[in-house]
PDB file of C-alpha atoms in Angstrom:
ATOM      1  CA  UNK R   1      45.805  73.073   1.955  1.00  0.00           C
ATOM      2  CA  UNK R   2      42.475  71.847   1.113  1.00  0.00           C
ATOM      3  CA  UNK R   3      43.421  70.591  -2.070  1.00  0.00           C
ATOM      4  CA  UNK R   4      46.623  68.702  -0.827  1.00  0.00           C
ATOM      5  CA  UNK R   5      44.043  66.799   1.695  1.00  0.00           C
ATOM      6  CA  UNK R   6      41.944  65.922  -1.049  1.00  0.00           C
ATOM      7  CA  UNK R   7      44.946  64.152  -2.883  1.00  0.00           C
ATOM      8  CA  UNK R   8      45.687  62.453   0.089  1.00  0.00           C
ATOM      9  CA  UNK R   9      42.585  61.316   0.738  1.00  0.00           C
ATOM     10  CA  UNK R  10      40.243  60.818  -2.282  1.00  0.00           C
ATOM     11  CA  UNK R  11      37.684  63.235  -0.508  1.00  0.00           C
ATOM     12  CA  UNK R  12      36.655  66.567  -1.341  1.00  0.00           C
ATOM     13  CA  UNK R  13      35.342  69.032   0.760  1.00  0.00           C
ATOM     14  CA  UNK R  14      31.892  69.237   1.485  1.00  0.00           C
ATOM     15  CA  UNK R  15      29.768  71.379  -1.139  1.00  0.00           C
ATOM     16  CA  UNK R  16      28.463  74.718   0.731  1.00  0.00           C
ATOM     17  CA  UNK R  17      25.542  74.533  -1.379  1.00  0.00           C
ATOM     18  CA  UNK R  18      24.566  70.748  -1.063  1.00  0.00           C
ATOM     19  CA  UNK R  19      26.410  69.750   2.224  1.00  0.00           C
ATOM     20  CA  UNK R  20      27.388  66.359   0.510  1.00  0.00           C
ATOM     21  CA  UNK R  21      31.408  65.326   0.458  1.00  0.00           C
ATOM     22  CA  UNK R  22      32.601  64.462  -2.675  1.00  0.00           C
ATOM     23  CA  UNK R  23      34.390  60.770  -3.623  1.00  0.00           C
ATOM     24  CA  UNK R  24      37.395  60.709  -5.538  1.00  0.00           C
ATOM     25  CA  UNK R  25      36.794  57.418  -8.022  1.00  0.00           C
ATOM     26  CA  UNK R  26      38.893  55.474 -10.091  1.00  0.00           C
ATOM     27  CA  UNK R  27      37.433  56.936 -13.382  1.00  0.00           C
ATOM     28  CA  UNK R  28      38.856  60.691 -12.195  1.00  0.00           C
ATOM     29  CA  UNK R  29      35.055  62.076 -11.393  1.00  0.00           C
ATOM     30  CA  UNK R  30      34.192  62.850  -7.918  1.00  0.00           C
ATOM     31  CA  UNK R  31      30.539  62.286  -6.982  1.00  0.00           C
ATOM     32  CA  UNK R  32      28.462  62.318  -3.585  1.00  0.00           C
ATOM     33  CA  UNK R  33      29.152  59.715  -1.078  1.00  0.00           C
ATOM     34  CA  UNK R  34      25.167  59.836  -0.590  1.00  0.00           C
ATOM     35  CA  UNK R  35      24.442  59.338  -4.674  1.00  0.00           C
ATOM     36  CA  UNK R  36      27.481  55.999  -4.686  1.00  0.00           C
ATOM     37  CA  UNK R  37      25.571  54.609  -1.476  1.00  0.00           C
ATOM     38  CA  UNK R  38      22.105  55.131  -3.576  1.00  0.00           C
ATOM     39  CA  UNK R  39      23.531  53.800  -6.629  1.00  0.00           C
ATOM     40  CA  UNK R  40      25.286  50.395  -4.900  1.00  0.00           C
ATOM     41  CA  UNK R  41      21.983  49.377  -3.264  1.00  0.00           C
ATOM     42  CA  UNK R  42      19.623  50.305  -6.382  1.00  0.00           C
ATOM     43  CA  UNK R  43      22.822  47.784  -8.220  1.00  0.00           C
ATOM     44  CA  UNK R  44      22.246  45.176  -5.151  1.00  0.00           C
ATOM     45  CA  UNK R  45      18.121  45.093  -5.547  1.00  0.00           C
ATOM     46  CA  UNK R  46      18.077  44.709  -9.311  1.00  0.00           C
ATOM     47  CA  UNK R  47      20.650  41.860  -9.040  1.00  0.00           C
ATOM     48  CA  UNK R  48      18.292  40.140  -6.832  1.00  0.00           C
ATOM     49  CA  UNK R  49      15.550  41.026  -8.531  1.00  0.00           C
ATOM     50  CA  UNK R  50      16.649  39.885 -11.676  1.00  0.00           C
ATOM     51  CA  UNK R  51      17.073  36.290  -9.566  1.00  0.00           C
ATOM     52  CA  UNK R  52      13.846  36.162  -8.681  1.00  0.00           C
ATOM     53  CA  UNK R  53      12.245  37.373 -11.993  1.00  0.00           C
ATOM     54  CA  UNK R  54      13.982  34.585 -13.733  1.00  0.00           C
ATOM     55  CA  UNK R  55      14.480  31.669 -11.995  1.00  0.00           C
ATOM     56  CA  UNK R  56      15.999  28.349 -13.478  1.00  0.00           C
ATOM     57  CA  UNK R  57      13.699  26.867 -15.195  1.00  0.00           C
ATOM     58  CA  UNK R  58      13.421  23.819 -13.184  1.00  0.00           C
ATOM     59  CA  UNK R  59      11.888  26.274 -10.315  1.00  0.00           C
ATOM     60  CA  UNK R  60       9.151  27.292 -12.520  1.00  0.00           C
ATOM     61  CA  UNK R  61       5.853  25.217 -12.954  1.00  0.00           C
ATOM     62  CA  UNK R  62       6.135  24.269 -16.716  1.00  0.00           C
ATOM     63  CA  UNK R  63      10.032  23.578 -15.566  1.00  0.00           C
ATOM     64  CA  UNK R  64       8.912  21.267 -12.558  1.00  0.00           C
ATOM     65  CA  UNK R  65       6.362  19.459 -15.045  1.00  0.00           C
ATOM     66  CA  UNK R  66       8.691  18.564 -17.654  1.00  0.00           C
ATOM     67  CA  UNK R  67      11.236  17.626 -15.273  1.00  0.00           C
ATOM     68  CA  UNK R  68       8.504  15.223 -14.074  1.00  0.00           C
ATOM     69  CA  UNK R  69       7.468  14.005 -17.358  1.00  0.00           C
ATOM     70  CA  UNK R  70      11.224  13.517 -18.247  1.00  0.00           C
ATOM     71  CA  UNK R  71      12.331  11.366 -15.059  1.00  0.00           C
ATOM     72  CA  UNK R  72       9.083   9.206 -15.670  1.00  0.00           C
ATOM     73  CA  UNK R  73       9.626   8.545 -18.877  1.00  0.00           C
ATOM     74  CA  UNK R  74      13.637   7.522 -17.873  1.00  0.00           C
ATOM     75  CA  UNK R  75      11.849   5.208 -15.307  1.00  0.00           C
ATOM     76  CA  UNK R  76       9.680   3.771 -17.813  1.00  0.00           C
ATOM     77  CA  UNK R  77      12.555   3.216 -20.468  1.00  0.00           C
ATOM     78  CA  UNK R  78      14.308   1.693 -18.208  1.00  0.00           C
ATOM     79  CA  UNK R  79      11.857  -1.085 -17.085  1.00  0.00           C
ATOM     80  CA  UNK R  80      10.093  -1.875 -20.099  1.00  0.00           C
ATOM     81  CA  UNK R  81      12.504  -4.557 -21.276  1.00  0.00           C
ATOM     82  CA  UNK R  82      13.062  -6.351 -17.758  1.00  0.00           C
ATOM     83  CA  UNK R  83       9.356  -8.447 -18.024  1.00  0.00           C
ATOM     84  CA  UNK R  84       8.120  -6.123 -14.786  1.00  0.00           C
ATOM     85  CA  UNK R  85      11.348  -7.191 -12.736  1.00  0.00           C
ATOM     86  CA  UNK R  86      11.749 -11.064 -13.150  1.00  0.00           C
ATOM     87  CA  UNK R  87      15.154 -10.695 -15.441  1.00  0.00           C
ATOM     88  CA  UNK R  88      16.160  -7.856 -14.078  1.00  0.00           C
ATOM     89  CA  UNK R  89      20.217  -8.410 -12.608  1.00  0.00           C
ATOM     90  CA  UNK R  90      21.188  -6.676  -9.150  1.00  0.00           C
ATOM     91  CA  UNK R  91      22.685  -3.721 -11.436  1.00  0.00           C
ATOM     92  CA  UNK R  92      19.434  -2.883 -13.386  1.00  0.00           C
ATOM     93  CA  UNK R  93      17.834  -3.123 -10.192  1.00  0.00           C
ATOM     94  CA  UNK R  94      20.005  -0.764  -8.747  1.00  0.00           C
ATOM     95  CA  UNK R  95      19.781   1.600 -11.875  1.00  0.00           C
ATOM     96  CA  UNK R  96      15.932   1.556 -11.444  1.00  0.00           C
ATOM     97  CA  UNK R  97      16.083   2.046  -7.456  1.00  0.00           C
ATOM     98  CA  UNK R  98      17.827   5.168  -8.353  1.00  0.00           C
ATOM     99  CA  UNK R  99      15.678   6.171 -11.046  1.00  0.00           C
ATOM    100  CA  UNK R 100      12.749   5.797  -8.851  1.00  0.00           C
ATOM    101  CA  UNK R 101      14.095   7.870  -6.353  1.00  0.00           C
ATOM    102  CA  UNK R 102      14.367  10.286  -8.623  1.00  0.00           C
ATOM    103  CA  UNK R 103      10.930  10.438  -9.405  1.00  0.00           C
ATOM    104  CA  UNK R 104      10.027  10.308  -5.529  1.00  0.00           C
ATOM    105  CA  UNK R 105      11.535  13.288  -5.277  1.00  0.00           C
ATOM    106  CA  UNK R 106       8.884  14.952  -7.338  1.00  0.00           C
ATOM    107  CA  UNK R 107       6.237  13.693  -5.926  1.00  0.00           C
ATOM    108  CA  UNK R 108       3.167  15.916  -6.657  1.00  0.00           C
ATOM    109  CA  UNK R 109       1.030  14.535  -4.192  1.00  0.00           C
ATOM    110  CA  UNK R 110       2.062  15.044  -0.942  1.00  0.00           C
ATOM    111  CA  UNK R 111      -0.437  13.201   1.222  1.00  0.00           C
ATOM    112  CA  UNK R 112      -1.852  10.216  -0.942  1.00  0.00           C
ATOM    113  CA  UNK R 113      -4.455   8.861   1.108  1.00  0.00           C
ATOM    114  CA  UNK R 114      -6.056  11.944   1.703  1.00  0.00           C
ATOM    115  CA  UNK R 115      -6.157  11.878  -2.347  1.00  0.00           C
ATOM    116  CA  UNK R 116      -8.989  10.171  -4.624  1.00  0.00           C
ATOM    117  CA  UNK R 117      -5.630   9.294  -7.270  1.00  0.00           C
ATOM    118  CA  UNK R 118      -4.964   6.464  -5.307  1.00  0.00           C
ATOM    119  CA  UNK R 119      -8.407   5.035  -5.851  1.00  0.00           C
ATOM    120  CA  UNK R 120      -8.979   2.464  -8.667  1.00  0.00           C
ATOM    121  CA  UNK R 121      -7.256  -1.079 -10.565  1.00  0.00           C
ATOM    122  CA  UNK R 122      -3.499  -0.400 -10.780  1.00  0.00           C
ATOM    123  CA  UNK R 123      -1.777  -2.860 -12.747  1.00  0.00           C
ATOM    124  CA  UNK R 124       1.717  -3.736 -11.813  1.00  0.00           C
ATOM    125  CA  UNK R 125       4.570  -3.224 -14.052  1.00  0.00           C
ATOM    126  CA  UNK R 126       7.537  -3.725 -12.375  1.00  0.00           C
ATOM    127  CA  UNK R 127       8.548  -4.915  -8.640  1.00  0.00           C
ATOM    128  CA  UNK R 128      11.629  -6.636  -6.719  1.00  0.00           C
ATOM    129  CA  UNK R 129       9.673  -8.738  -5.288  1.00  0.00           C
ATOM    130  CA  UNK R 130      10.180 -12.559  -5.432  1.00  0.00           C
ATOM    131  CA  UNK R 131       6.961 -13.943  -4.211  1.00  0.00           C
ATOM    132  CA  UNK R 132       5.271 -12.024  -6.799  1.00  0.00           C
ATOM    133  CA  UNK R 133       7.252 -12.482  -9.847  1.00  0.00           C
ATOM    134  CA  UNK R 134       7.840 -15.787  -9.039  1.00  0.00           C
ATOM    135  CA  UNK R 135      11.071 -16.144 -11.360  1.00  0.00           C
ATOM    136  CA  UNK R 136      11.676 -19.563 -10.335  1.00  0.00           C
ATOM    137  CA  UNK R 137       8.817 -21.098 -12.164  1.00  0.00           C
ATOM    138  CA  UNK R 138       8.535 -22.136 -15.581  1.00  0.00           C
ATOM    139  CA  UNK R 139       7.522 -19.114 -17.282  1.00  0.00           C
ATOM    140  CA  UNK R 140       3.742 -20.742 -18.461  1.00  0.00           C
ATOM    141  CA  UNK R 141       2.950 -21.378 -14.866  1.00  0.00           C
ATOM    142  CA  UNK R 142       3.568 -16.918 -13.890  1.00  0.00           C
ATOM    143  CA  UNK R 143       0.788 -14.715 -13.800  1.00  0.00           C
ATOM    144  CA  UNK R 144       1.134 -12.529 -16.764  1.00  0.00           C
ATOM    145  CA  UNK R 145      -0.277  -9.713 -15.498  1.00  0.00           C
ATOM    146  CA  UNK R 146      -0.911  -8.600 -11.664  1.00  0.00           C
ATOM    147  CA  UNK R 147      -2.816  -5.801 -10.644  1.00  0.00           C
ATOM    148  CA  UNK R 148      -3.719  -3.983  -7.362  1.00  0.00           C
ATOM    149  CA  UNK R 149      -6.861  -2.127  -6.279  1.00  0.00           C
ATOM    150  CA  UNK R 150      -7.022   0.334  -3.250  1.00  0.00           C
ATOM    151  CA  UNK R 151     -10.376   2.046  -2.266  1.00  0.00           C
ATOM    152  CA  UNK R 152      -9.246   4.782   0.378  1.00  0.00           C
ATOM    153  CA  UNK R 153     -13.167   5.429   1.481  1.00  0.00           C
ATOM    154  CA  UNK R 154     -13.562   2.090   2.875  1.00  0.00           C
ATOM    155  CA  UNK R 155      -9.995   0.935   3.581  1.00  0.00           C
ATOM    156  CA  UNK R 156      -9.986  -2.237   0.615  1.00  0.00           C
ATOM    157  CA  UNK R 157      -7.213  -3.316  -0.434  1.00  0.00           C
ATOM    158  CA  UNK R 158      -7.361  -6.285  -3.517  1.00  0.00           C
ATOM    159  CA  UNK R 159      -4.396  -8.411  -5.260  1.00  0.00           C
ATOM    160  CA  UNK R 160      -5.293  -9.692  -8.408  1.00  0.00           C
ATOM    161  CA  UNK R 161      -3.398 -12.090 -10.894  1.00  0.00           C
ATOM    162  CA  UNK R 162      -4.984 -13.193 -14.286  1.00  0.00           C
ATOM    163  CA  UNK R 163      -3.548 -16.418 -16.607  1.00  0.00           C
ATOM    164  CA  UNK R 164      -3.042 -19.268 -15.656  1.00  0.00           C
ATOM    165  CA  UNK R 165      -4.120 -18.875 -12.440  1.00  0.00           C
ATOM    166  CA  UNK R 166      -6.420 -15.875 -11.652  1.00  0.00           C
ATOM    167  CA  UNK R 167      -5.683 -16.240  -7.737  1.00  0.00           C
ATOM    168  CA  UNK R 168      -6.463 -13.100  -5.850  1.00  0.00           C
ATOM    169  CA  UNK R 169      -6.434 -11.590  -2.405  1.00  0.00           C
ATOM    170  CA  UNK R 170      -8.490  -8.781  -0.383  1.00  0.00           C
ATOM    171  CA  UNK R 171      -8.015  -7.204   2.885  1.00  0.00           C
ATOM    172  CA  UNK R 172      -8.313  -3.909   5.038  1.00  0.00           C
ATOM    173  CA  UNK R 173      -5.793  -1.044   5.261  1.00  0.00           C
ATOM    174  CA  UNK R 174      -4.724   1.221   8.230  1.00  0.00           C
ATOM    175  CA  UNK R 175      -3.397   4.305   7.513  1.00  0.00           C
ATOM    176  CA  UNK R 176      -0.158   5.313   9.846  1.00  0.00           C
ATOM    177  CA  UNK R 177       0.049   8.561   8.332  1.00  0.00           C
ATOM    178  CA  UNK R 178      -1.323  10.296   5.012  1.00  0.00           C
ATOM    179  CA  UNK R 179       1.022   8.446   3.141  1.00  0.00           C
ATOM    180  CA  UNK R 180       1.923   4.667   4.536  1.00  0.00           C
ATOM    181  CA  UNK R 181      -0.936   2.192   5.365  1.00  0.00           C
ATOM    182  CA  UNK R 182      -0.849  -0.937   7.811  1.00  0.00           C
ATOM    183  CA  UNK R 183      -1.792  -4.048   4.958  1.00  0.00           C
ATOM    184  CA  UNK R 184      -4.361  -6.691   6.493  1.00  0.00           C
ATOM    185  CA  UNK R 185      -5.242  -9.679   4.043  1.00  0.00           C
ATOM    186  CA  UNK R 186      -8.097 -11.588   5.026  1.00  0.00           C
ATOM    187  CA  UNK R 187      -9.863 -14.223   2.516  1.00  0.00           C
ATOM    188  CA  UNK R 188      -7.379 -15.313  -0.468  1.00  0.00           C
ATOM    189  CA  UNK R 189      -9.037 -16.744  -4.195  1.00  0.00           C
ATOM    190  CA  UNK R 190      -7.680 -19.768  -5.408  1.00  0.00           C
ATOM    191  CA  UNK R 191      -8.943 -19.449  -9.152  1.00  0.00           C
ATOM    192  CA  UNK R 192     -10.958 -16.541  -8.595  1.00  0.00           C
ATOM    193  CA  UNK R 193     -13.558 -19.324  -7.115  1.00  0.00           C
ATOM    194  CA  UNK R 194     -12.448 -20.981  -3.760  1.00  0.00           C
ATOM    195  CA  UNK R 195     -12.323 -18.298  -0.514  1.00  0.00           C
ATOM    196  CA  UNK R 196      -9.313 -19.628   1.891  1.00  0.00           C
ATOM    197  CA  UNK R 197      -9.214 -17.669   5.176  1.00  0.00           C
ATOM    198  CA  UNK R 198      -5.744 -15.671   5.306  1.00  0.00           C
ATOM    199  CA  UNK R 199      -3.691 -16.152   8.443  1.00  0.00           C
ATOM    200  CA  UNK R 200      -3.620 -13.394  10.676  1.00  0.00           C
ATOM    201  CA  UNK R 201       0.725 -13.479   9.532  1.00  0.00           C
ATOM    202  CA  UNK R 202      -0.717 -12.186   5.973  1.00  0.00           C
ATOM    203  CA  UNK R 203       0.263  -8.746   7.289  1.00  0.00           C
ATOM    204  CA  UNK R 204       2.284  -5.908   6.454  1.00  0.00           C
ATOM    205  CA  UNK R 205       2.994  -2.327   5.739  1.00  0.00           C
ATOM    206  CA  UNK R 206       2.953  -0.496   2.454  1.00  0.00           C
ATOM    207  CA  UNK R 207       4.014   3.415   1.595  1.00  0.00           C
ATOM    208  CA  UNK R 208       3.104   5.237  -1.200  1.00  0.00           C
ATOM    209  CA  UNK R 209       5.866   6.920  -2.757  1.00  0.00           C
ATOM    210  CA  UNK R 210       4.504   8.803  -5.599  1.00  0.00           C
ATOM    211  CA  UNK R 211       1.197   8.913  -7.186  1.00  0.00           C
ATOM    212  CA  UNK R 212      -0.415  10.945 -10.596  1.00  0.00           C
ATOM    213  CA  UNK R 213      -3.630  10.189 -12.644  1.00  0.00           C
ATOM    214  CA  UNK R 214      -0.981   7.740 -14.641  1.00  0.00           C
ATOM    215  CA  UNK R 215       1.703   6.233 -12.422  1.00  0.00           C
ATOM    216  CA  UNK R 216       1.880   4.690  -8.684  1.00  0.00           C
ATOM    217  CA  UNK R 217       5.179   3.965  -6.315  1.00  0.00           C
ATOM    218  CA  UNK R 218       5.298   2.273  -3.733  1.00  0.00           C
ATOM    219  CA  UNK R 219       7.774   0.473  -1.350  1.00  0.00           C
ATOM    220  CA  UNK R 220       6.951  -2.351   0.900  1.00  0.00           C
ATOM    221  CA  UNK R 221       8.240  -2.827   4.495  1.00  0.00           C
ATOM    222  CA  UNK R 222      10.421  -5.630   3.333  1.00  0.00           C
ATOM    223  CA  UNK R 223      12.097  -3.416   1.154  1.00  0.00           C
ATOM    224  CA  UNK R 224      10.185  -4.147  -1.966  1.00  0.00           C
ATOM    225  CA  UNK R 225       9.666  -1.568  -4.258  1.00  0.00           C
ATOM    226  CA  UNK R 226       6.471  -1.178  -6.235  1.00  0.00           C
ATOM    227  CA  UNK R 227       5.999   0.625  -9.779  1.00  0.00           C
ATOM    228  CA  UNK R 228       1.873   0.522 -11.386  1.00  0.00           C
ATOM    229  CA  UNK R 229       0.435   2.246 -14.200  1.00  0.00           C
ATOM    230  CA  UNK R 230      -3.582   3.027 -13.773  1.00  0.00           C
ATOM    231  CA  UNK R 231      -5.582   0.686 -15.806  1.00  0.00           C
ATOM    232  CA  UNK R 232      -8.789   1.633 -14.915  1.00  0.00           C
ATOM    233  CA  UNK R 233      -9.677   4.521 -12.368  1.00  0.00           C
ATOM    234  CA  UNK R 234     -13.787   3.764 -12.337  1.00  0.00           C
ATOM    235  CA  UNK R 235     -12.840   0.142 -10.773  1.00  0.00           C
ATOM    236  CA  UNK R 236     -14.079  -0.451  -6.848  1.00  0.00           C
ATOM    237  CA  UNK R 237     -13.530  -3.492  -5.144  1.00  0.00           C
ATOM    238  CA  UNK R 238     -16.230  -5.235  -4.292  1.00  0.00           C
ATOM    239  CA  UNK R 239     -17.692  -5.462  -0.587  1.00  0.00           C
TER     240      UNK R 239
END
């Protein structure tokens, strides 16, 4: 009788000596329901340990730094033949909007202004902006370089163009949070010699994206977007 309820079931009697029921499996071996529940959740927590002692490598922190050094270096690429924006078609500016999102999205620095990375002469290598690049002009009469200076201690904020012009423009920043900053100008350059008071218009807002020891994003609240390399971190705006 017991042995007919065992075919029927898959379950053997309990042991008199262990007290355990035995488990009919596919292989033809019976073993203790206790020892297949042990053996299912030992299975369970070395699967997820296995998970968690090797993640992708993207999770670890050589992974996330060459992911970072990779989708700078397609930003980069990408800009270096488009004279910092001025040629650049409404395609390659989308195909660098998305590459710069990319590399916003690795942002190692969190809270900017609460940062001293932020601090010295950026120079500008590529923007959408139209008032800067000034595409419309013969080429001779552009600024061939632009930079921009932020000093986060005292709230400075300075434009700077060189040839043919060397016009510049400083002003005070406001932060809004730890990353975007109310923009102020207040006395403009013209040559680097002549100080014209800016109106109080020459306003606007400015959030910083992503920022290293090498590269700077920004985006503007016109919906500019900003890309600087550091030219020289020792640099402080004069008071």
């Amino acid at each position: 009788m017991a042995l007919t309820l065992c075919l029927k079931t898959g379950v053997v009697p309990m042991s008199p000596t262990t007290g355990l029921y035995l488990v009919k499996l596919d292989s033809g071996f019976s073993v203790p329901t206790k020892l297949k529940s042990i053996r299912k959740s030992d299975r369970e927590r070395l699967r997820i340990q296995a998970v968690f002692s090797f993640p992708p490598a993207f999770l670890t922190r050589n992974g996330r730094a060459e992911k970072q050094k990779q989708l700078k270096q397609d930003l980069l690429e990408a800009i270096e033949p488009l004279e910092r924006g001025a040629i650049a078609s409404p395609d390659d500016q989308l195909r660098i909007d998305q590459l710069a999102r990319k590399v916003e999205a690795v942002n190692p620095t969190k809270e900017p202004l609460k940062s001293d990375l932020l601090n010295g002469k950026w120079e500008l290598i590529y923007t959408t902006s139209a008032s800067i690049l000034q595409a419309k002009k013969p080429k001779l009469l552009r600024s061939i370089t632009n930079y921009q200076s932020i000093n986060v201690d005292t709230l400075k904020v300075q434009n700077m163009e060189t040839w043919p012009f060397y016009n510049s423009v400083t002003g005070d920043i406001k932060p809004l949070n730890s990353r975007k900053v109310a923009v102020q100008l207040k006395v403009f350059k013209i040559l680097g010699l002549i100080p014209v008071n800016a109106p109080d218009t020459a306003r606007g807002e400015l959030e910083i994206t992503y920022v290293d020891e090498e590269l700077r994003l920004s985006r503007g609240d016109k919906g500019n977007l900003f890309i600087l390399k550091m030219f020289d971190p020792t640099y402080r705006i004069p008071l």
